[in-house]
Tab-separated table of C-alpha atoms and ligand atoms in Angstrom:
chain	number	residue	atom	x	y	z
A	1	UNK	CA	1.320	-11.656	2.891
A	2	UNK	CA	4.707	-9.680	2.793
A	3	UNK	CA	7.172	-12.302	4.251
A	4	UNK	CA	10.470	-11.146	4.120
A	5	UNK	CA	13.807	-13.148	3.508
A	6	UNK	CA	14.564	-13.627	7.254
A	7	UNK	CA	10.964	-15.258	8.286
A	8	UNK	CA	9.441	-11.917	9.803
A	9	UNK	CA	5.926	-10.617	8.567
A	10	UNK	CA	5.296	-7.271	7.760
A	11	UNK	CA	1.972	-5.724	9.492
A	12	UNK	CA	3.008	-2.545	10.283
A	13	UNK	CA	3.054	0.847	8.186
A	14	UNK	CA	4.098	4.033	9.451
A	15	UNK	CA	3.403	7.341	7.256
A	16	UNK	CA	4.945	9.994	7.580
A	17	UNK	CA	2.925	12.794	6.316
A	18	UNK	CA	4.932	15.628	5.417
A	19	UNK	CA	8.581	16.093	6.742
A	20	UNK	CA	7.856	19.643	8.203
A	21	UNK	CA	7.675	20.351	11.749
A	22	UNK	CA	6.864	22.976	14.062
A	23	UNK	CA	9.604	22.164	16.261
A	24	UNK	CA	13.716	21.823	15.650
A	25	UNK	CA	14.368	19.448	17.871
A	26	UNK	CA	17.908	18.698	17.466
A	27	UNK	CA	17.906	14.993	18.377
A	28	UNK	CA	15.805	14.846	15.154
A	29	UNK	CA	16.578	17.034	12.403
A	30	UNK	CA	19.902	18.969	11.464
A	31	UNK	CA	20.002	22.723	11.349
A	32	UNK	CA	17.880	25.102	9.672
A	33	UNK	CA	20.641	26.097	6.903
A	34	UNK	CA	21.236	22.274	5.943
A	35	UNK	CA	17.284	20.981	5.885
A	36	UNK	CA	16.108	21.501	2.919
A	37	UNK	CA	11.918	20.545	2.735
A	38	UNK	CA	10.360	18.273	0.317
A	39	UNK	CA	8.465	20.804	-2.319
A	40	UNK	CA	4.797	20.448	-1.820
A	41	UNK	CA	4.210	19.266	-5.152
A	42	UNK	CA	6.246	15.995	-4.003
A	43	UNK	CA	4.531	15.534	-1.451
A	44	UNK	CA	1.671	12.339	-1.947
A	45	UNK	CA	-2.132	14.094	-1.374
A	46	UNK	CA	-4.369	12.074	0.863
A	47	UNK	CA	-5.716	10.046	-1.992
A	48	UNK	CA	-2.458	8.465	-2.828
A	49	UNK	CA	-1.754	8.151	0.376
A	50	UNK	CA	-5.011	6.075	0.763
A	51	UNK	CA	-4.390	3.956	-2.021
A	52	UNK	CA	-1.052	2.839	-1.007
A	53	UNK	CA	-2.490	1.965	1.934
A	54	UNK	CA	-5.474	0.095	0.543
A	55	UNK	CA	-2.831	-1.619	-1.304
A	56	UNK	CA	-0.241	-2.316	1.943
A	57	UNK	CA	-3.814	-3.724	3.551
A	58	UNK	CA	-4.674	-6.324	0.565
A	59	UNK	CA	-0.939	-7.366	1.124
A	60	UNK	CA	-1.965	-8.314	5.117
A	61	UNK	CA	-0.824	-4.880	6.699
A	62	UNK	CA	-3.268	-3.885	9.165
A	63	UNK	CA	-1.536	-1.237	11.824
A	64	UNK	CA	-1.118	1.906	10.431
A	65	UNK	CA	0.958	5.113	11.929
A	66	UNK	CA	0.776	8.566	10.869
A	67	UNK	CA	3.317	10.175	12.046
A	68	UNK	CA	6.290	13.260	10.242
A	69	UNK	CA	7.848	15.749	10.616
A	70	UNK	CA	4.904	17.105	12.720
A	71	UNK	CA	1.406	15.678	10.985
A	72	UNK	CA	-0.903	18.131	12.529
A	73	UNK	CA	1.116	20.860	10.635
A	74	UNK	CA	-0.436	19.156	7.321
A	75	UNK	CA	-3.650	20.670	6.772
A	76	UNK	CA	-7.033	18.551	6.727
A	77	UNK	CA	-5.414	15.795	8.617
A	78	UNK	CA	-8.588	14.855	10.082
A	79	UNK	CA	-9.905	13.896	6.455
A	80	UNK	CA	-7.178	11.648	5.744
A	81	UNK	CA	-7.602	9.982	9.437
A	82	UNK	CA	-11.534	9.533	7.783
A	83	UNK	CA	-10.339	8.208	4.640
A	84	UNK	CA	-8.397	5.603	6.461
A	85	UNK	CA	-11.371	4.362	8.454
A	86	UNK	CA	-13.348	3.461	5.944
A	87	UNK	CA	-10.359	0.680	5.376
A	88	UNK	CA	-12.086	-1.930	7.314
A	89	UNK	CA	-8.934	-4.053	7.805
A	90	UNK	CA	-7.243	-1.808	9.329
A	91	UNK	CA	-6.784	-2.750	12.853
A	92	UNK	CA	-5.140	-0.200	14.570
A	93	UNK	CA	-4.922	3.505	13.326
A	94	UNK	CA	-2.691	5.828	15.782
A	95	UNK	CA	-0.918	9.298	15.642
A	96	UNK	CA	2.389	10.144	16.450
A	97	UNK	CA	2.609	14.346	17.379
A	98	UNK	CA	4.627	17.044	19.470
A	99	UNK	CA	1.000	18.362	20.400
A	100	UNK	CA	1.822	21.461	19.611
A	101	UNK	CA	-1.216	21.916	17.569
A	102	UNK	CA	-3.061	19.394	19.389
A	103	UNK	CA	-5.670	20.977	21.499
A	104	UNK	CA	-6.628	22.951	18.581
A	105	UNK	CA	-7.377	19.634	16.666
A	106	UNK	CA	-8.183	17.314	19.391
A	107	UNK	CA	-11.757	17.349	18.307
A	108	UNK	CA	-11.808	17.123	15.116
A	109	UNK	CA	-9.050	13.698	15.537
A	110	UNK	CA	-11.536	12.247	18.072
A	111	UNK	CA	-14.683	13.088	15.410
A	112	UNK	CA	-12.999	11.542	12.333
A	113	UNK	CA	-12.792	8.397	14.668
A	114	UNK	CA	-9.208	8.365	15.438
A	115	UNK	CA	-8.724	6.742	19.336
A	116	UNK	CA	-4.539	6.296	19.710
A	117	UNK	CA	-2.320	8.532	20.250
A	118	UNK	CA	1.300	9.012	20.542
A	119	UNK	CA	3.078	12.289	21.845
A	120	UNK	CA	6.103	13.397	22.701
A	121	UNK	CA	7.048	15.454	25.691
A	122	UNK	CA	11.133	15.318	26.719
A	123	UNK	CA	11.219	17.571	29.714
A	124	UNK	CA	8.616	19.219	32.022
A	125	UNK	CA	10.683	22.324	32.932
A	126	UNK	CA	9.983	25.149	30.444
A	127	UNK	CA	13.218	26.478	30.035
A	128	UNK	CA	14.670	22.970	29.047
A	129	UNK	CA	11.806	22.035	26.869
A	130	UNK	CA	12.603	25.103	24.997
A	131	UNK	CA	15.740	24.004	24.583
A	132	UNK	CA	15.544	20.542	23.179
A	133	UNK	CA	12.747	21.356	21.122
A	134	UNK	CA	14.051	24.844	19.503
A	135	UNK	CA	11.888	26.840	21.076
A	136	UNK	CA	8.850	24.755	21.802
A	137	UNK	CA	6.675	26.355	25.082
A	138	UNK	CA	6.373	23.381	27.266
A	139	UNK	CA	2.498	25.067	28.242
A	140	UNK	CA	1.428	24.428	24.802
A	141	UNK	CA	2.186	20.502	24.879
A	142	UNK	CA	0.882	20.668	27.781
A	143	UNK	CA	-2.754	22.252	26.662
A	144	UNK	CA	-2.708	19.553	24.087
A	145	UNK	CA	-2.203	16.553	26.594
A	146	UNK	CA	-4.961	17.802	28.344
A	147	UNK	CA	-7.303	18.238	25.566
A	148	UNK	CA	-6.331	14.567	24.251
A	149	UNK	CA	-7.594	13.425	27.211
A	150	UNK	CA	-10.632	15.736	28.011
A	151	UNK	CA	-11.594	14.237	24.432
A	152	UNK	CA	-11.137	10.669	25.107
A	153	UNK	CA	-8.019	9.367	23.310
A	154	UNK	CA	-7.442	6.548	24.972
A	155	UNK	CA	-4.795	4.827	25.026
A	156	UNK	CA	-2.344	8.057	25.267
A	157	UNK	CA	1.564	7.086	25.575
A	158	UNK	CA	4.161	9.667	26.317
A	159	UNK	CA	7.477	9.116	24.071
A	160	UNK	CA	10.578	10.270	26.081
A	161	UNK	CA	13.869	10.288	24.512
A	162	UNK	CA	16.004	10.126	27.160
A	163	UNK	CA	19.300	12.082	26.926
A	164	UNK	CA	22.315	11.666	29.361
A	165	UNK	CA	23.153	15.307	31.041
A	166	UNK	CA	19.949	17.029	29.126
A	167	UNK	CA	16.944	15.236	30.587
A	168	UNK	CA	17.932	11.637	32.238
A	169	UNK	CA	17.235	13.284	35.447
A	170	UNK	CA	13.450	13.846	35.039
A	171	UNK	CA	12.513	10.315	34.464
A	172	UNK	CA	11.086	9.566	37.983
A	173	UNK	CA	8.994	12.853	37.159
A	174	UNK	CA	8.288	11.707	34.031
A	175	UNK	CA	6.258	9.179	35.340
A	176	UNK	CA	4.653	10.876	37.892
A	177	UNK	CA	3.516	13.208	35.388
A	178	UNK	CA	1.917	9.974	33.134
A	179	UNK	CA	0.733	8.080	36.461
A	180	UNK	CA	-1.607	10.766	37.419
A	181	UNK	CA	-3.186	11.071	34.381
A	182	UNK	CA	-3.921	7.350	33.518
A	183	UNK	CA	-1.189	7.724	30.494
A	184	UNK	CA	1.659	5.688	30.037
A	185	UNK	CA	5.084	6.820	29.607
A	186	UNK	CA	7.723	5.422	27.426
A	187	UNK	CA	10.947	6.466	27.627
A	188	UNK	CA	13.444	5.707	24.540
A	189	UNK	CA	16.746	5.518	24.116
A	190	UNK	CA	17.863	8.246	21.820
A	191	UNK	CA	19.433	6.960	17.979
A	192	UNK	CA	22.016	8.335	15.994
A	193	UNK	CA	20.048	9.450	13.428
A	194	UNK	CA	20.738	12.944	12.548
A	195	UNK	CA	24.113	14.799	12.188
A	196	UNK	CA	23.749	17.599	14.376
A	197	UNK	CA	22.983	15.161	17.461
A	198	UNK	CA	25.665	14.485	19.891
A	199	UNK	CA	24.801	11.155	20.118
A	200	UNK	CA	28.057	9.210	21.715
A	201	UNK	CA	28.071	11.803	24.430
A	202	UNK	CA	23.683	11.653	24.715
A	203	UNK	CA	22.625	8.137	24.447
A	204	UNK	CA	21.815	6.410	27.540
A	205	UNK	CA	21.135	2.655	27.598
A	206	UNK	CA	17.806	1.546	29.230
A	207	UNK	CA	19.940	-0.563	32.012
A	208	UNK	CA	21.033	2.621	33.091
A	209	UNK	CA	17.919	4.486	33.494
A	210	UNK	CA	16.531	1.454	35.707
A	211	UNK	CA	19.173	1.319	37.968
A	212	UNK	CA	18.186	4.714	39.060
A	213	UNK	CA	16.849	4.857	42.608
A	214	UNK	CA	14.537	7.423	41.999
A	215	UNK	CA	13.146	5.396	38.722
A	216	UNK	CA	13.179	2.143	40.974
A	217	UNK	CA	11.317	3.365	43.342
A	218	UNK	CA	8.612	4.069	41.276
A	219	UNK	CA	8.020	0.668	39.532
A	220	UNK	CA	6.556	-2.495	41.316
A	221	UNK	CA	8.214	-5.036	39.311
A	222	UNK	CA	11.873	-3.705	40.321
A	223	UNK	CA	13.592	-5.198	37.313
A	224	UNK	CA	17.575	-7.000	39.230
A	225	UNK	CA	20.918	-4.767	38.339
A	226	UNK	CA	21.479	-5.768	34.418
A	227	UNK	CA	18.414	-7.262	33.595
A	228	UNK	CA	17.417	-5.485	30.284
A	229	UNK	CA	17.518	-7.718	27.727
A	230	UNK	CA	14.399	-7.170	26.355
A	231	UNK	CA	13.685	-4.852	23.441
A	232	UNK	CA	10.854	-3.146	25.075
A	233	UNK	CA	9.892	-3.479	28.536
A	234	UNK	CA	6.544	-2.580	30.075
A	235	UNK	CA	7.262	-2.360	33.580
A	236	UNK	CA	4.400	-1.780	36.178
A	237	UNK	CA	4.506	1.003	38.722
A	238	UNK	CA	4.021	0.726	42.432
A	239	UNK	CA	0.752	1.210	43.677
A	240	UNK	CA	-1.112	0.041	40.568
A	241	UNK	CA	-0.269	3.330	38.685
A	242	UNK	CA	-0.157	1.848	35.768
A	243	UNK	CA	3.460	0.764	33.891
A	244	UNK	CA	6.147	2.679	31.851
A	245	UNK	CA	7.916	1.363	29.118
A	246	UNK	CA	11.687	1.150	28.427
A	247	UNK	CA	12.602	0.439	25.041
A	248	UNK	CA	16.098	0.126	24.309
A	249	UNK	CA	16.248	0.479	19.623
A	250	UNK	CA	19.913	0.375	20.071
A	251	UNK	CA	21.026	-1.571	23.184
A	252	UNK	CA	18.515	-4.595	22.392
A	253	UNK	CA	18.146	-4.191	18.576
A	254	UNK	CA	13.985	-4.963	17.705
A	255	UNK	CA	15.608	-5.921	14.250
A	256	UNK	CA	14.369	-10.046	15.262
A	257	UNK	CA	11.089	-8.973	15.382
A	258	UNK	CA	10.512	-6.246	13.111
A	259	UNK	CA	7.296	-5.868	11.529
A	260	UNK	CA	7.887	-2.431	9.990
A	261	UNK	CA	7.650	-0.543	6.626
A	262	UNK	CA	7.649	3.015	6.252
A	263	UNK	CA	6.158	5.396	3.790
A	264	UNK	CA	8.195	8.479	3.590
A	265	UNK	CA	6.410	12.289	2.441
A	266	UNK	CA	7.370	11.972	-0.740
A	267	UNK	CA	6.044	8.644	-1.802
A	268	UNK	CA	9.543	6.005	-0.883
A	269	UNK	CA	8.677	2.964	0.649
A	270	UNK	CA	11.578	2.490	3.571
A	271	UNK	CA	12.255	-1.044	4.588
A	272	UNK	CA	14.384	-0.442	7.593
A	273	UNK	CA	14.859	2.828	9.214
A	274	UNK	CA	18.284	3.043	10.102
A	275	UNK	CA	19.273	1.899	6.348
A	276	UNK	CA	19.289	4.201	3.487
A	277	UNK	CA	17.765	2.229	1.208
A	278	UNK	CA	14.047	2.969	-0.540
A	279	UNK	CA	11.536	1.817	-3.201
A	280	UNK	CA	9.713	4.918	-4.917
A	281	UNK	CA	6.127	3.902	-5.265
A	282	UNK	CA	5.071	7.773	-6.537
A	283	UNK	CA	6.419	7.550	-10.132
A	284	UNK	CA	3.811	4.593	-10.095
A	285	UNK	CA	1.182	6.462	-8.322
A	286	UNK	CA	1.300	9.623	-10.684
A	287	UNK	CA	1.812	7.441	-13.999
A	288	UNK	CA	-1.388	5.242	-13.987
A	289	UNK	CA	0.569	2.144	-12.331
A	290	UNK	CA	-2.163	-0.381	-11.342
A	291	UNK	CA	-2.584	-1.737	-7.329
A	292	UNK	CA	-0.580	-5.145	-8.727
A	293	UNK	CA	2.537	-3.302	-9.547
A	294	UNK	CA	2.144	-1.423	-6.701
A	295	UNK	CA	1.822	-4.504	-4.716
A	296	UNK	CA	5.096	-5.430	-6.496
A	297	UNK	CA	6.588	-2.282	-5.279
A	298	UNK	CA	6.117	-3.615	-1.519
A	299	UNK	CA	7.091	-6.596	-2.670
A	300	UNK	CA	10.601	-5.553	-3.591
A	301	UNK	CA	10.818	-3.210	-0.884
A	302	UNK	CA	10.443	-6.308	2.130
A	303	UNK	CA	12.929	-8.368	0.378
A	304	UNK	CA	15.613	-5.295	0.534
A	305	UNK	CA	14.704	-5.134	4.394
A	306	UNK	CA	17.921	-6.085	6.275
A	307	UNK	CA	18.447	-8.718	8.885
A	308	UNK	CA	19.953	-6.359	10.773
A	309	UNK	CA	19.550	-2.493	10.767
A	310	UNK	CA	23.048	-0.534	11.016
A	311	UNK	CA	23.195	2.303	12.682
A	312	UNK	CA	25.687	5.129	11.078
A	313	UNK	CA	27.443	6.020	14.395
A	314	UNK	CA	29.581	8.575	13.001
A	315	UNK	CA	28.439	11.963	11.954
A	316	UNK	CA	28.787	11.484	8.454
A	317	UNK	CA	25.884	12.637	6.364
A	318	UNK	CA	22.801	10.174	6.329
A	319	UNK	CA	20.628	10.287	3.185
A	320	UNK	CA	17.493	11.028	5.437
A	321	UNK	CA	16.989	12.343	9.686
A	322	UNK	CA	14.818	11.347	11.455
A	323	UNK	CA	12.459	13.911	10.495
A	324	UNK	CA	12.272	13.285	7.596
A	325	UNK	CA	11.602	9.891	7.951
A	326	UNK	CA	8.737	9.490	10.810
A	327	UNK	CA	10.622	7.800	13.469
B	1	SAM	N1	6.400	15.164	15.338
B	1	SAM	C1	5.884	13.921	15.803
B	1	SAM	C2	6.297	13.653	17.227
B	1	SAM	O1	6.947	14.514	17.824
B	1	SAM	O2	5.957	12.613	17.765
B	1	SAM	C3	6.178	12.721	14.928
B	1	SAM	C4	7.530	12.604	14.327
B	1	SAM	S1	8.864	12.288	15.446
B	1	SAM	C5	10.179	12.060	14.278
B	1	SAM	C6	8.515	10.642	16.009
B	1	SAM	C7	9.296	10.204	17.224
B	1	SAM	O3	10.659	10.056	16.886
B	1	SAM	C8	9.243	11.170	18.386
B	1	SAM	O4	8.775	10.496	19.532
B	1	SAM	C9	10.684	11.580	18.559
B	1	SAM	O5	10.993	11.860	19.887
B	1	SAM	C10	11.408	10.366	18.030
B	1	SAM	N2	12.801	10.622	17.664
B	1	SAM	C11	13.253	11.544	16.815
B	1	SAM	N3	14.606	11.515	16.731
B	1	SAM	C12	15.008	10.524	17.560
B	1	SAM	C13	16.268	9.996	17.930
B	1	SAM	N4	17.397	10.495	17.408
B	1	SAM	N5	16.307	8.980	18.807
B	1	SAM	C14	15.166	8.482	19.337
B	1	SAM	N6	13.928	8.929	19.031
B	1	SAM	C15	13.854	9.949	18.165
């Protein structure tokens, strides 16, 4: 089991795939002229990638993410979603994507056996979604919503990072838009995680976005004026729609309950994702380390995991964006 110092159990692996991505969203990943890719030869292949997480699994991890950059922009993902389902333990295998490429790879997702998926969609109006994404065609997401579903994903969750003054006013529509198609909507309160973000001026706290009439209207359970204390809310809509989520990283820290290790591009085990600390487990992949030292490797990594993650608030350089990391 991978206990950490502070009592919490680590389950939970997200991979991030390669840190390339088809869109520029700037909430994510700083300018063209200062991101600067991982070389492809850094990059762990699908085998490695496998056997790290044969080895997280033996250690009692059993949810895995894959997630980037963008993963569909990696070719063959559907073979590493194949090689990961032949891991028997794993519980829970689910995708994180900007759809972009999805509807031309729904199928083969669904036919290498993968069943969750996460996407994320900040705006419906085209103009704006171009925008915030860096010239993203909101149609194209779009197409690949609808082929998730046509092919049976199920469940299908919509991540929204709301913004104040970009898209905090398309929330009720938000979940219109997830309510008629049987998907739920989350909407997320945007991180300082990346220099070029504005983030003082962006970030909206969750207790803001419920005490929206529009957004109160739509939800059954009307949460009272204040009442967001929890990390993550589910929150069910009138009329048996469904529910949205609200999670709040920053105003109701998930640090208490964190379950999470991430596996960067280029083979770093991350404990905590707002600090910059990492354990590379490559050098032991590519130099005939066996599964125990890798094992040791995670080992080390969970007992560096903070109590508390600190976010850098400032815009002083971070070792690693958010694209670069998975989310
Ligand atoms: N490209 C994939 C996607 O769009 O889902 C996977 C990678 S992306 C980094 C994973 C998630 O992180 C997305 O839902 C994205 O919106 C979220 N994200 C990125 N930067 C963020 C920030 N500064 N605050 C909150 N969420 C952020």
């Amino acid at each position: 089991m991978l206990n950490d110092r502070f009592g919490r159990r680590m389950s939970y692996l997200r991979i991030s795939v390669t840190d390339r991505c088809n869109l520029q969203c700037n909430y994510c990943r700083p300018g063209r002229d200062v991101f600067c890719p991982i070389a492809h030869e850094a990059v762990l292949s699908f085998e490695e990638i496998a056997r790290v997480v044969r080895v997280a699994v033996s250690l009692g991890m059993d949810k895995v993410r894959l997630t980037g950059g963008e993963p569909l922009v990696r070719r063959d993902l559907p073979d590493l979603v194949r090689m990961l389902k032949e891991i028997p333990a794993i519980r829970d295998l689910a995708l994180s994507t900007n759809a972009m490429l999805l509807e031309r790879h729904a199928k083969a997702l669904a036919d290498a056996g993968l069943k969750r998926l996460n996407i994320s969609l900040d705006s419906l109006r085209p103009e704006r979604f171009r925008r915030i994404t860096g010239g993203g065609k909101l149609e194209t997401a779009l197409n690949g919503i609808r082929a998730a579903v046509r092919h049976g994903f199920s469940p299908i969750k919509v991540n929204v990072v709301v913004m104040r003054g970009i898209n905090d006013d398309e929330i009720a529509d938000l979940i219109d838009f997830g309510a008629g198609r049987g998907i739920q909507m989350r909407f997320i309160e945007f991180m300082p995680m990346c220099d070029g973000s504005n983030w003082s001026e962006s970030h909206m706290p969750v207790r803001e976005m419920l005490a929206m009439p529009e957004v109160r209207a739509r939800l059954a359970d009307v949460p009272a004026e204040g009442d967001g204390h929890a990390a993550a809310r589910y929150i069910p809509l009138a009329g048996g729609k469904g529910e949205a989520g609200f999670i709040s990283p920053m105003s109701n820290r998930f640090c208490d309950g964190c379950n999470r290790l991430r596996l960067t591009a280029d083979g770093k085990i991350r404990p905590c994702l707002p600090a910059d600390q990492e354990v590379d487990v490559r050098e032991a992949l590519r130099t005939g380390g066996t599964d125990e030292e890798i094992a040791g490797l995670f080992r080390g990594a969970v007992l560096m995991k903070p109590e508390i993650g600190v976010y850098n608030f400032e815009k002083k350089g971070r070792a690693r964006s958010m694209v670069q990391i998975g989310g």
